[in-house]
């Protein structure tokens, strides 16, 4: 299959599949830790790299490879490496591509564990990090130093839905001899293609929309053959943060409906955001699909849809926010996102609960803030469930 001849929806369903001798229609799950050889000479040839072949599932596995090839096709990258989790993908990029003395510039609004990984763990190995305001290109520029090797952005960010201007950050990174990595978790390639905008690396928590139904934990890195196909893969096969074949198969099935789901999530989220913006109990709505969003124009050009996460502030602080959560009957009270089921969380006391009140204030995480990952239920039912507390 020549991927460049096919549309996104087709690649999502068919890219990467290699039918076996049984002529199966759906992709099989290869639950095997190792692979056999027809002779001692063949084993030697595969081990030496002279002949292509599977050796051991820490390195390669056909189910994992199908997922990798499909996601690479969807992101438009030369290579993809699947990992055990989204955090394992970020760790693998850093340990494969950075060295002692290198420096990362990262937006302050990234996933909490990413901040902890950089600040608490990578710093011990002599890799420095500075955090900046995602929305200000000049802040990124000011934080760059001669040893900066990586700019790390997550756009839109969680939970305030702030955007990074990918093209501007690409220019900045490349002018300073650094790479730009984009965590594309919230948009997925169905809504945003960072590599096409010039980014060097795309990172995924497959746990979210790629699965889309809240079943498995996994991650992936997509990029070129050198950095990802050789370096990140080389780290993974040695260190072992490998995706299991079963999880790869679940994600593969998730990808088949990705485009449809992201469009439906976006449409439901847009309707909910408009509803919330007109509700008298709501102070402010954070959603890139609204004209009131500070970066609405950028969202309309950089993304092909607004995505499925809506955050909003209710009047009355924590007490009012908790009342909205506790008045729901259908919504799931959980901080996971990217599921067919709508979830609701209070960031100040859950995902951002370990920050000090001052840090939270600086990050814009107020006590009245709620984050909803809008699912695929009927949107009127979602509105009705939230209205109980809001009214
Ligand atoms: C969940 C998440 C991660 C981490 O992924 P895991 O699969 O939980 O390890 C990274 N980035 C973003 C934006 C996330 O939402």
Coordinates of N, CA and C and ligand atoms in Angstrom, one line a residue, residues 85-87 111 154 183 185-186 205 207-208 217-218, ligand 1:
X85 N 3.5 3.7 27.7 CA 2.6 4.7 28.2 C 3.0 6.0 27.5
X86 N 2.2 7.0 27.7 CA 2.6 8.4 27.1 C 3.9 8.9 27.8
X87 N 4.0 8.7 29.1 CA 5.2 9.1 29.8 C 6.4 8.4 29.4
X111 N 1.3 18.6 30.7 CA 0.8 17.5 31.6 C 1.7 17.5 32.8
X154 N 2.8 21.3 24.3 CA 1.6 20.5 24.3 C 0.4 21.4 23.9
X183 N 3.4 17.4 22.0 CA 2.5 16.4 22.5 C 1.2 16.6 21.9
X185 N -1.6 14.9 22.0 CA -2.7 14.1 22.7 C -4.1 14.7 22.5
X186 N -4.2 16.0 22.7 CA -5.6 16.6 22.7 C -6.2 16.6 21.3
X205 N 0.1 10.2 24.1 CA -0.5 9.3 25.1 C -1.6 8.6 24.4
X207 N -3.3 6.3 25.4 CA -4.3 6.1 26.5 C -5.6 6.9 26.2
X208 N -5.4 8.1 25.6 CA -6.5 9.0 25.5 C -7.3 8.7 24.2
X217 N -3.4 1.6 28.6 CA -2.4 2.6 28.7 C -1.3 2.4 27.7
X218 N -0.9 3.4 26.9 CA 0.1 3.3 25.9 C 0.6 4.6 25.4
Ligands
LIG1 C1 -2.2 11.5 29.8 C2 -1.2 12.4 29.2 C3 0.1 12.1 29.1 C4 0.7 10.8 29.8 O1 0.3 9.7 29.2 P1 0.1 8.3 30.0 O2 -0.3 7.4 28.9 O3 -0.8 8.5 31.1 O4 1.5 7.9 30.5 C5 1.0 12.9 28.5 N1 0.5 14.0 27.9 C6 -0.8 14.4 27.9 C7 -1.3 15.6 27.2 C8 -1.7 13.6 28.6 O5 -3.0 13.9 28.6

